[in-house]
Amino acid sequence: MPVSGTAKSQDLASADALLTLKDLTLRFKGQTNDVVHSVSLRVRQGEVLCVVGESGCGKSVTSMAIMGLLPGKATQISSGKLSFLAQDWDLATDCLPTEVRGREIAMIFQEPMTSLNPSFRIGDQIAEAVQRRRGNSRTEALERAEVMLQRVGIANPKQRLRAYPHQLSGGMRQRVMIAMALANDPQILIADEPTTALDVTIQAQILDLIRDLRDETGMGTLMITHDLGVVAEVADTVAVMYGGQVVEQGPVAEIFNNPQHPYTIGLMSAMPRLDRPGERLAIVPGTVPTISNMPEGCRFRTRCAFATAACAQRPKLRDVASEHEVACHFAPLETHVKVSA
Amino acid sequence: MLHFLMRRVLIALPTIILISIFVFALQKLLPGDPLLVLAGEERDPEVLEFLREKYRLNDPIPVQYLAWIGNALQGDLGTSLRSNQPVTELMAEKLPVTIQLAVMSMIFALVIGIPAGILSAVKKGTVTDYVANVVALSGLSIPNFWLGIMLILLVSVKWQLLPASGYVPLSEDFWQSLRTMVMPAFVLGTALAATLMRHTRSAMLGVLSADYVRTARAKGLSERVVILKHSFRNALTPIVTLTALLFGELIAGAVLTEQIFTIPGFGKLVVDAVFNRDYAVVQGIVLVTAVGFIFMNLLADMMYFVLNPRLRGQ
Ligand SMILES: Nc1ncnc2c1ncn2[C@@H]1O[C@H](COP(=O)(O)OP(=O)(O)OP(=O)(O)O)[C@@H](O)[C@H]1O
Ligand code: SF4
Ligand SMILES: [Mg+2]
């Protein structure tokens, strides 16, 4: 299978991590099980990390925890260390300060139609982000907003500054969100399914845009998606999540050509063809148990064709190849299959 | 928007006419003869007949009504049977009093109700929220006359801080005018504050979980800006609408409160007029307050357009 970005990810394999998340575990108050359990992620400079997994596996919750956007009263973070900008934050006790949020790390959301404030002009919404961060005057901030609109490919940026969100299409609104997120030249962009709500041609444009901006600025990107077509197109590394855990991660070529976790293998065989992007996965047989019904041990047990009694023990993530980690007792599978045969 | 407003005005007209017919008819059905009030000790049938002719009380009721509404449309609401003053003049005297009371009450209501509503929405489920709701509920259930009397007893009689009653026009003595008005305004205002607080709270709760509020936080804006600018601005529509309607109600008269504090506003005027069978005055007031109320409704509708960029310019 042709996968882009392979060469690049090899080049960057040694590059320093820009942001690392270690051992994030959290639950919502009143629930009996962790929604996200011991998740670790790493984003490097100039690199796109794609987080994939079925709906409800905790992708958005993980990214919001990084941004400090989860409702404090309703969330209980029991562990999680965030390293970023040569600083560490213990997410269990504090979160990213507002000076960092929106400046060094920015986020765009799954819902372009509702993520802009309907009451304010988009120029002011972008300018506001700039002004807070750089201490610019309003005029300077608006000039910056205009430059950003131009950069994300919006025609007539000067007039568009005065538009209200309802006057723009979904694709345009997502571009505005991207312009807003990138207005302060962040080092990290978190994009939570930035194209899911858009139609196919617009999807491709937005992905191209993110990739171009990445190349231009060297920012690291954490991209969440359902869509393996998107992964093949933009990812350098991939983290596969299932039931609030990372079950496999590694360079994109490894994940596509040599998947090791039974869940990833299921995803791959269920993968839509690249010439028909936009199709969802989730064709792995069976359904995800709800958080409260997650089995002990390996959370994939209820759907796994390879499951044995050993799987009642929780498998740890471990290396099967360089940079390629899998959380399954029987990985690497070939070895195991050979041994048992 | 102009089109929309025209339609609203066209709907409002029949409403006003209906109200005026209703009030007119009801007055005629009430027992008691206004002429006996007017004529006083004089019971000479000829005098009574003369007065009857003068006030056209012998005409059929529909004719009387048409004559009245015809004059009203020309700005003549008739004369008071009792004081012989033109009704418009009587009302022009009382209107500033009522408006001053309404404005001051509204200020109390807004200054207390909106911050309390925002606070209890932001602190939903905490002690603060709980206390705010209990206070609001008490505010709604304590009758105005009781609160008024208690305030007079405490503030005026016991502590002698404010005058218990009376009215001084603003133009005569600004501070004294405020001092006489502050207690009744507080009584009326707190009751409205409770209503406003509950509406503000629910509007804010609807907005606080919106995606664009999350975006505002992701931008790194301070919590103050996130709540007071990005959230409150979107919760404003129902609050402004409600304020306009409540203001309309205040104009229509706070009968009890005006009685307790002996404030010579619309409320007092209308009560006296009803007891005296002073038809012209009652009808005039009802007509004017109904128009005022409908106007506030229109204003509320207009604000709806002004506040929503999506509807503006349509
Ligand atoms: N505020 C919340 N309170 C309680 N449960 C929540 C809350 N937010 C999310 N959840 C639950 O947490 C789990 C993970 O949700 P999350 O939004 O992270 O999924 P996702 O992987 O982003 O899915 P999707 O692909 O549909 O966006 C889900 O079961 C969801 O119902
Ligand atoms: S640990 Fe067991 S249940 Fe889990 S994926 Fe591996 S084989 Fe399947
Ligand atoms: Mg999501």
XYZ file of C-alpha atoms and ligand atoms in Angstrom:
695
model
C 0.000 0.000 0.000
C 1.404 3.402 -0.932
C 1.869 5.523 2.123
C 3.147 9.053 1.996
C 5.384 10.555 4.619
C 7.390 7.425 5.231
C 10.742 8.918 4.333
C 9.990 11.960 6.376
C 9.146 10.098 9.536
C 12.425 8.195 9.296
C 14.331 11.480 8.997
C 12.633 12.848 12.021
C 12.828 9.749 14.113
C 15.633 11.248 16.102
C 14.171 14.735 16.319
C 13.283 15.952 19.783
C 9.792 15.544 21.079
C 7.920 18.832 21.207
C 5.154 17.630 23.452
C 4.848 14.458 25.436
C 1.922 13.214 27.419
C 2.693 10.509 29.933
C 0.313 8.158 31.588
C -2.922 10.150 31.361
C -5.699 8.489 33.347
C -9.037 10.129 33.980
C -12.683 9.448 34.589
C -15.849 11.500 34.780
C -17.287 11.905 38.243
C -19.909 9.330 39.008
C -18.430 6.750 36.662
C -16.841 3.581 37.913
C -14.210 3.145 35.234
C -11.511 5.227 33.574
C -12.549 6.846 30.301
C -8.889 7.288 29.432
C -6.404 4.891 30.937
C -2.673 5.389 31.015
C -2.384 7.099 27.654
C 1.035 8.339 26.538
C 1.592 10.278 23.339
C 4.466 12.151 21.760
C 4.445 14.811 19.066
C 7.645 15.849 17.375
C 8.508 19.011 15.546
C 7.172 19.179 12.009
C 5.433 15.856 12.460
C 1.814 14.769 12.280
C 0.719 12.264 14.890
C -2.623 10.738 14.017
C -4.765 9.311 16.785
C -7.283 6.832 15.398
C -10.000 4.692 16.901
C -13.713 4.100 16.907
C -16.201 6.642 18.170
C -16.146 6.988 21.940
C -12.652 5.566 22.472
C -11.514 8.738 24.210
C -9.741 10.665 21.462
C -11.436 13.990 22.094
C -11.275 13.616 25.859
C -7.518 12.998 25.645
C -6.935 16.104 23.526
C -9.135 18.254 25.720
C -7.250 17.053 28.767
C -4.036 18.237 27.122
C -5.600 21.631 26.414
C -7.112 21.872 29.892
C -10.616 22.181 28.458
C -12.379 19.422 30.376
C -14.967 20.651 32.874
C -12.948 20.721 36.097
C -15.861 19.948 38.383
C -16.997 16.887 36.435
C -13.610 15.376 35.661
C -11.237 13.500 37.846
C -7.730 13.226 36.445
C -5.806 10.734 38.522
C -2.510 10.957 36.662
C -0.912 12.542 33.649
C 2.283 14.414 33.035
C 2.508 16.914 30.227
C 5.936 18.041 29.049
C 5.988 20.982 26.731
C 8.223 24.019 26.236
C 10.829 22.510 28.568
C 8.277 22.552 31.352
C 6.259 19.860 33.057
C 2.703 20.013 34.259
C 1.058 17.451 36.436
C -2.408 17.322 34.912
C -3.815 15.730 38.047
C -3.276 18.969 39.914
C -3.024 21.764 37.393
C -3.482 22.486 33.713
C -1.857 24.556 31.008
C -1.855 28.228 31.980
C -3.929 30.531 29.797
C -0.753 32.237 28.507
C 0.271 28.987 26.836
C -3.144 28.001 25.619
C -3.914 29.636 22.300
C -0.337 30.834 21.890
C 2.027 27.862 22.016
C -0.648 25.241 21.602
C -3.859 25.716 19.660
C -6.812 23.542 18.857
C -9.413 23.198 16.153
C -12.548 21.213 16.741
C -14.755 18.574 15.283
C -17.713 20.958 14.873
C -16.931 23.822 12.487
C -20.567 24.935 12.326
C -20.845 25.734 16.022
C -17.289 26.489 17.108
C -17.349 30.159 16.127
C -19.275 32.644 18.232
C -22.399 33.609 16.246
C -22.532 37.101 17.758
C -19.153 38.452 16.724
C -17.515 39.196 13.390
C -14.896 36.641 12.444
C -12.240 39.353 12.093
C -12.781 40.323 15.714
C -12.711 36.703 16.825
C -9.341 36.122 15.189
C -8.009 39.499 16.291
C -9.035 38.793 19.858
C -6.791 35.749 19.979
C -3.901 37.787 18.590
C -4.442 40.809 20.809
C -4.520 38.848 24.034
C -1.283 37.168 23.162
C 0.891 39.804 21.632
C -0.345 43.000 23.170
C -1.030 44.396 19.712
C -3.426 47.209 19.008
C -6.753 46.277 17.534
C -5.740 47.563 14.116
C -2.540 45.510 14.111
C -4.467 42.480 15.269
C -7.004 42.916 12.489
C -4.176 43.199 9.966
C -2.795 39.958 11.283
C -6.264 38.409 11.012
C -6.424 39.487 7.382
C -3.048 37.915 6.654
C -4.205 34.703 8.307
C -7.442 34.580 6.300
C -5.408 35.013 3.148
C -3.085 32.271 4.249
C -5.856 29.745 4.795
C -7.127 30.487 1.310
C -10.095 32.739 1.910
C -10.744 35.118 -0.963
C -11.319 38.823 -0.271
C -9.954 38.552 3.262
C -10.446 42.224 3.993
C -14.189 42.059 3.384
C -14.472 38.678 5.073
C -13.135 40.110 8.306
C -16.507 41.787 8.712
C -18.530 38.637 8.062
C -20.470 36.839 10.753
C -20.071 33.054 11.019
C -23.560 32.384 9.641
C -22.535 34.027 6.378
C -19.872 31.362 5.790
C -20.062 27.732 4.707
C -18.801 24.915 6.906
C -15.520 24.641 5.010
C -14.976 28.389 5.294
C -15.706 28.294 8.992
C -13.168 25.548 9.514
C -10.645 27.651 7.603
C -11.448 30.541 9.915
C -10.927 28.240 12.910
C -7.559 27.233 11.485
C -6.649 30.867 10.847
C -7.564 31.653 14.438
C -5.637 28.700 15.818
C -2.528 29.490 13.821
C -2.635 33.271 14.206
C -0.139 33.134 17.054
C 2.226 30.669 15.327
C 1.713 27.882 17.831
C 4.269 25.118 18.153
C 1.564 22.505 18.434
C -1.751 22.265 16.662
C -4.344 19.829 17.930
C -6.902 19.086 15.240
C -9.855 17.041 16.444
C -11.387 15.492 13.336
C -11.081 18.772 11.458
C -12.693 17.422 8.313
C -15.317 14.955 9.529
C -18.191 17.401 9.245
C -17.196 18.606 5.776
C -17.833 17.178 2.352
C -15.147 15.268 0.513
C -13.629 17.943 -1.729
C -13.490 20.417 1.148
C -11.918 17.696 3.322
C -9.038 17.307 0.896
C -8.514 21.064 0.753
C -8.414 21.417 4.527
C -5.962 18.521 4.864
C -3.714 20.043 2.206
C -3.892 23.324 4.052
C -2.871 21.808 7.377
C -0.022 19.975 5.705
C 1.218 23.089 3.924
C 1.102 25.103 7.110
C 2.949 22.356 8.917
C 5.679 22.433 6.268
C 5.822 26.211 6.411
C 5.976 26.632 10.164
C 7.432 23.336 11.345
C 4.701 22.997 13.946
C 3.875 19.617 15.396
C 0.350 18.359 14.800
C -1.809 16.016 16.790
C -4.594 15.000 14.448
C -7.541 12.969 15.585
C -9.457 11.063 12.970
C -11.742 8.162 12.207
C -10.577 7.984 8.702
C -7.660 5.744 7.716
C -7.634 7.469 4.337
C -6.761 10.684 6.144
C -4.122 8.866 8.165
C -2.488 7.499 5.021
C -2.441 10.976 3.585
C -1.040 13.075 6.420
C 0.368 10.963 9.251
C 3.989 10.499 10.173
C 3.182 8.447 13.233
C -0.012 6.786 14.335
C -1.504 5.953 17.718
C -4.403 3.500 17.688
C -6.789 3.853 20.616
C -9.309 1.360 21.869
C -11.503 1.779 24.941
C -9.521 4.683 26.324
C -6.124 3.090 25.843
C -3.411 3.254 23.232
C -3.150 -0.284 21.903
C -0.571 0.263 19.209
C 1.608 3.080 18.006
C 4.436 3.603 15.593
C 5.510 5.088 12.273
C 2.717 5.172 9.754
C 4.401 2.674 7.393
C 4.778 0.165 10.213
C 1.148 0.508 11.236
C -0.144 0.095 7.705
C 2.261 -2.575 6.492
C 2.914 -4.496 9.654
C 0.009 -4.043 12.071
C 0.448 -6.164 15.179
C -2.486 -5.581 17.472
C -5.571 -7.631 16.584
C -7.663 -4.456 16.726
C -5.375 -2.628 14.301
C -5.407 -5.631 12.004
C -9.204 -5.511 12.092
C -9.147 -1.816 11.245
C -6.782 -2.413 8.346
C -8.895 -5.106 6.801
C -11.894 -2.881 7.289
C -10.081 0.048 5.791
C -11.821 1.902 3.002
C -9.926 2.195 -0.229
C -7.779 5.258 -0.624
C -9.583 6.288 -3.774
C -12.759 6.476 -1.742
C -11.727 8.627 1.206
C -14.141 9.630 3.885
C -15.567 6.222 4.627
C -15.635 5.440 8.305
C -14.001 2.460 9.932
C -15.710 0.655 12.794
C -16.338 -2.401 10.672
C -14.438 -4.507 13.154
C -16.974 -7.164 14.232
C -18.848 -6.534 17.438
C -19.389 -3.308 19.319
C -17.365 -1.399 21.872
C -18.494 -2.134 25.423
C -19.595 0.968 27.324
C -17.061 2.403 29.734
C -18.746 0.803 32.731
C -18.818 -2.581 30.984
C -15.161 -2.617 29.963
C -13.665 -6.014 30.809
C -10.798 -6.388 33.227
C -7.450 -7.102 31.642
C -7.254 -6.450 27.931
C -10.143 -4.156 27.053
C -10.360 -5.637 23.544
C -11.042 -9.117 24.935
C -14.752 -9.141 24.179
C -14.130 -8.714 20.462
C -10.743 -10.315 19.958
C -10.456 -13.472 17.842
C -7.175 -14.364 19.529
C -8.256 -13.943 23.118
C -7.221 -16.577 25.638
C -7.334 -16.866 29.414
C -4.041 -14.964 29.533
C -5.875 -11.892 28.311
C -7.507 -11.430 31.710
C -4.171 -9.820 32.566
C -3.791 -6.310 31.223
C -1.114 -6.327 28.475
C 1.490 -3.564 28.654
C 2.628 -1.507 25.670
C 5.974 -2.884 24.555
C 8.298 -2.548 21.586
C 7.962 -5.044 18.770
C 10.206 -3.123 16.416
C 12.040 0.161 16.588
C 9.522 2.853 17.643
C 6.672 0.392 17.187
C 4.773 -0.475 20.365
C 1.881 -2.881 20.855
C -0.249 -3.741 23.874
C -1.059 -7.411 23.298
C 0.256 -10.528 25.004
C 0.748 -12.211 21.666
C 2.659 -9.517 19.822
C 4.564 -9.781 17.641
C 1.933 -12.031 16.163
C 4.106 -13.809 13.580
C 6.431 -15.048 16.267
C 3.602 -16.207 18.362
C 1.783 -17.929 15.494
C 5.003 -19.647 14.452
C 5.698 -20.804 17.991
C 2.267 -22.250 18.476
C 2.166 -23.879 15.048
C -37.126 43.664 9.507
C -39.320 46.603 8.449
C -41.705 44.109 6.931
C -41.770 42.134 10.147
C -42.427 45.243 12.212
C -45.276 46.348 9.966
C -46.858 42.972 10.458
C -46.493 43.210 14.210
C -48.079 46.664 14.249
C -50.953 45.385 12.121
C -51.511 42.615 14.638
C -51.263 45.072 17.520
C -54.008 47.356 16.218
C -56.917 44.935 16.551
C -55.574 43.992 19.982
C -55.782 47.584 21.137
C -59.271 48.019 19.691
C -60.460 44.837 21.360
C -59.078 45.929 24.694
C -60.755 49.297 24.423
C -64.122 47.750 23.514
C -63.822 45.318 26.367
C -63.029 47.980 28.930
C -65.706 50.279 27.580
C -68.351 47.594 27.721
C -67.350 46.386 31.148
C -67.666 49.861 32.574
C -71.191 50.169 31.299
C -72.168 46.896 32.904
C -70.906 47.876 36.317
C -73.499 48.949 38.876
C -73.521 52.541 40.036
C -74.260 55.765 38.264
C -71.367 58.082 37.639
C -73.710 61.013 37.398
C -74.678 60.666 41.016
C -71.058 61.070 41.883
C -70.758 64.008 39.577
C -73.927 65.793 40.573
C -73.162 65.392 44.236
C -75.990 66.611 46.457
C -77.821 68.027 43.452
C -80.556 65.558 42.552
C -82.637 67.793 40.296
C -83.821 65.600 37.394
C -83.324 68.423 34.967
C -79.711 68.865 35.933
C -79.181 65.123 35.663
C -80.809 65.094 32.245
C -78.639 67.990 31.149
C -75.519 66.154 32.259
C -76.698 62.975 30.570
C -77.021 64.856 27.308
C -73.718 66.570 27.797
C -71.840 63.305 28.307
C -73.985 61.587 25.644
C -75.042 58.909 28.083
C -78.415 58.580 26.357
C -76.920 57.385 23.099
C -76.737 53.671 22.371
C -73.514 52.173 23.733
C -71.925 51.468 20.321
C -72.466 55.096 19.361
C -70.920 56.204 22.616
C -67.975 53.973 21.954
C -67.452 55.238 18.430
C -67.581 58.819 19.629
C -65.029 58.057 22.317
C -62.590 56.159 20.104
C -62.937 58.834 17.415
C -61.871 61.496 19.884
C -59.174 59.274 21.294
C -57.623 58.914 17.876
C -57.383 62.704 17.773
C -55.661 62.730 21.121
C -58.723 63.666 23.151
C -59.506 61.143 25.857
C -62.347 63.147 27.323
C -62.516 64.897 30.665
C -62.594 63.487 34.125
C -66.085 63.460 35.548
C -64.689 64.234 38.919
C -62.075 66.916 38.472
C -63.259 68.189 35.114
C -59.625 68.056 33.973
C -58.848 66.595 30.543
C -57.803 62.962 30.979
C -54.652 63.491 28.927
C -53.643 66.268 31.297
C -54.235 64.085 34.354
C -52.119 61.336 32.879
C -49.382 63.680 31.779
C -49.114 64.681 35.428
C -48.800 61.110 36.662
C -46.743 59.625 33.877
C -43.346 61.016 34.959
C -43.954 59.625 38.445
C -44.721 56.164 37.145
C -41.834 56.226 34.709
C -39.396 57.301 37.383
C -40.599 54.490 39.619
C -40.412 51.996 36.760
C -36.901 53.013 35.738
C -35.596 52.897 39.286
C -37.230 49.512 39.897
C -35.771 48.172 36.686
C -32.301 49.325 37.682
C -32.639 47.419 40.957
C -33.923 44.384 39.091
C -31.086 44.394 36.541
C -28.293 45.135 38.978
C -29.382 42.323 41.287
C -30.955 39.822 38.896
C -28.371 39.566 36.127
C -25.172 39.123 38.162
C -27.000 36.675 40.438
C -28.206 34.715 37.419
C -24.756 34.595 35.829
C -23.149 33.590 39.096
C -25.578 30.790 39.821
C -25.218 29.436 36.268
C -21.426 29.463 36.448
C -21.508 27.899 39.913
C -24.256 25.452 39.021
C -24.792 22.787 41.631
C -22.741 24.538 44.319
C -23.831 26.230 47.536
C -23.758 29.610 45.772
C -26.239 28.397 43.177
C -28.447 26.903 45.845
C -28.485 30.032 47.974
C -29.199 32.237 44.947
C -32.145 30.054 44.001
C -33.599 30.011 47.499
C -33.301 33.792 47.728
C -34.926 34.168 44.309
C -37.775 31.891 45.263
C -38.369 33.872 48.450
C -38.200 37.052 46.396
C -40.955 35.673 44.204
C -43.143 34.453 47.015
C -42.902 37.355 49.469
C -45.807 39.678 48.648
C -44.798 43.210 47.706
C -47.161 44.823 50.176
C -45.657 42.886 53.075
C -42.099 43.755 52.085
C -43.166 47.373 51.593
C -44.747 47.637 55.020
C -41.792 45.930 56.680
C -39.393 48.323 54.994
C -41.426 51.318 56.110
C -41.508 50.028 59.673
C -37.791 49.328 59.779
C -36.142 51.915 57.598
C -38.495 54.841 58.096
C -40.098 54.348 61.486
C -37.375 52.591 63.465
C -34.170 53.867 61.885
C -35.636 57.004 60.369
C -33.339 56.780 57.360
C -35.763 57.375 54.515
C -39.144 59.040 54.196
C -42.016 56.564 54.534
C -44.139 58.084 51.829
C -44.757 61.074 49.705
C -43.385 62.107 46.411
C -41.103 64.903 45.323
C -40.636 65.487 41.582
C -37.126 65.030 40.250
C -37.081 68.582 38.935
C -37.858 70.002 42.345
C -35.296 68.248 44.503
C -33.243 65.553 42.816
C -31.896 63.807 45.912
C -35.066 64.021 47.928
C -36.912 62.591 44.933
C -34.575 59.613 44.815
C -34.868 59.174 48.566
C -38.638 58.982 48.467
C -38.606 56.587 45.540
C -35.857 54.220 46.566
C -37.880 51.963 48.866
C -40.840 51.377 46.559
C -38.401 50.873 43.688
C -36.527 48.328 45.770
C -39.746 46.492 46.621
C -40.801 46.298 42.977
C -37.258 45.703 41.741
C -36.463 42.737 43.956
C -39.575 40.907 42.824
C -38.534 41.407 39.203
C -34.911 40.585 40.041
C -36.006 37.102 41.026
C -37.670 36.552 37.651
C -34.711 38.021 35.814
C -32.249 35.944 37.801
C -33.971 32.704 36.910
C -34.166 33.562 33.221
C -30.556 34.744 33.154
C -29.485 31.536 34.841
C -31.221 29.270 32.348
C -30.079 31.328 29.353
C -26.490 31.203 30.606
C -26.667 27.479 31.294
C -27.738 26.944 27.707
C -24.792 28.952 26.442
C -21.975 27.877 28.760
C -21.721 24.421 27.249
C -21.702 25.728 23.676
C -18.839 24.845 21.364
C -17.890 28.489 20.840
C -17.396 28.932 24.561
C -14.928 26.048 24.452
C -13.256 27.816 21.512
C -12.975 30.991 23.579
C -11.241 29.024 26.333
C -8.974 27.308 23.803
C -7.885 30.767 22.646
C -6.524 31.319 26.114
C -8.985 34.049 27.079
C -9.460 34.719 30.753
C -12.484 33.167 32.430
C -13.941 36.658 32.921
C -13.885 37.355 29.170
C -15.158 33.873 28.369
C -18.183 34.367 30.611
C -18.985 38.065 30.406
C -18.253 38.509 26.710
C -18.505 35.254 24.796
C -21.211 33.606 26.884
C -23.302 36.470 28.187
C -23.537 38.140 24.787
C -25.320 35.056 23.473
C -27.582 34.746 26.493
C -28.680 38.354 26.096
C -31.660 37.913 23.778
C -34.114 36.348 26.245
C -32.917 38.677 28.987
C -33.491 41.835 26.945
C -36.865 40.599 25.768
C -37.931 39.861 29.313
C -36.690 43.243 30.525
C -38.816 45.041 27.950
C -41.888 43.052 28.949
C -41.312 43.599 32.658
C -40.891 47.296 32.018
C -44.213 47.313 30.223
C -45.796 45.747 33.287
C -44.226 48.342 35.544
C -45.721 51.144 33.453
C -49.112 49.504 33.608
C -48.983 50.273 37.273
C -47.840 48.924 40.546
C -51.135 49.527 42.280
C -50.396 48.079 45.689
C -46.902 49.451 46.006
C -48.041 52.903 44.961
C -50.814 52.742 47.532
C -48.511 51.700 50.341
C -45.957 54.396 49.686
C -48.654 56.904 48.619
C -46.988 57.602 45.338
C -49.238 59.551 42.989
C -48.609 57.464 39.865
C -50.774 55.594 37.394
C -51.633 52.909 39.900
C -53.166 55.352 42.313
C -54.907 57.281 39.557
C -56.600 54.190 38.212
C -57.724 52.926 41.612
C -59.291 56.261 42.486
C -60.928 56.464 39.078
C -62.455 53.008 39.392
C -63.944 53.803 42.785
C -65.344 57.082 41.527
C -66.778 55.562 38.361
C -64.694 58.072 36.503
C -65.149 56.255 33.194
C -63.137 58.541 31.012
C -60.082 58.308 33.228
C -60.211 54.509 33.546
C -60.632 54.077 29.823
C -57.883 56.531 29.071
C -55.430 54.837 31.380
C -56.255 51.372 30.141
C -55.858 52.491 26.555
C -52.555 54.210 27.184
C -51.069 51.412 29.252
C -52.194 48.826 26.710
C -50.522 50.806 23.954
C -47.447 51.196 26.128
C -47.358 47.483 26.839
C -47.720 46.598 23.193
C -45.022 49.096 22.339
C -42.651 47.416 24.800
C -43.510 44.112 23.139
C -42.602 45.567 19.773
C -39.399 46.894 21.244
C -38.615 43.415 22.564
C -39.173 41.975 19.095
C -36.950 44.629 17.585
C -34.175 43.913 20.081
C -34.404 40.312 19.016
C -33.427 41.391 15.532
C -30.800 43.829 16.643
C -29.081 41.278 18.877
C -28.964 38.463 16.343
C -26.563 39.008 13.479
C -28.328 36.205 11.641
C -31.602 38.137 11.556
C -30.129 41.574 11.054
C -30.395 42.942 7.557
C -33.154 40.564 6.591
N -18.343 15.568 29.714
C -18.497 14.236 29.699
N -19.142 13.620 30.729
C -19.296 12.278 30.733
N -18.865 11.458 29.763
C -18.221 11.998 28.717
C -18.019 13.422 28.616
N -17.345 13.677 27.460
C -17.150 12.473 26.865
N -17.665 11.476 27.611
C -17.590 10.047 27.315
O -16.237 9.708 27.197
C -16.039 8.748 26.172
C -14.992 9.215 25.186
O -15.499 10.315 24.476
P -14.681 11.059 23.337
O -15.482 12.258 22.991
O -13.286 11.268 23.773
O -14.723 10.034 22.153
P -14.066 10.189 20.726
O -13.033 9.131 20.624
O -13.619 11.588 20.511
O -15.276 9.823 19.804
P -15.737 10.507 18.436
O -14.916 9.870 17.383
O -17.178 10.142 18.340
O -15.496 11.978 18.553
C -17.391 8.517 25.533
O -17.925 7.333 26.073
C -18.209 9.717 25.969
O -19.543 9.345 26.093
S -4.205 -9.272 24.770
Fe -5.529 -10.951 24.194
S -7.533 -10.023 23.975
Fe -6.062 -8.392 24.022
S -5.630 -8.043 21.899
Fe -4.058 -9.448 22.554
S -4.940 -11.418 22.120
Fe -6.618 -10.008 21.965
Mg -14.318 13.184 19.337
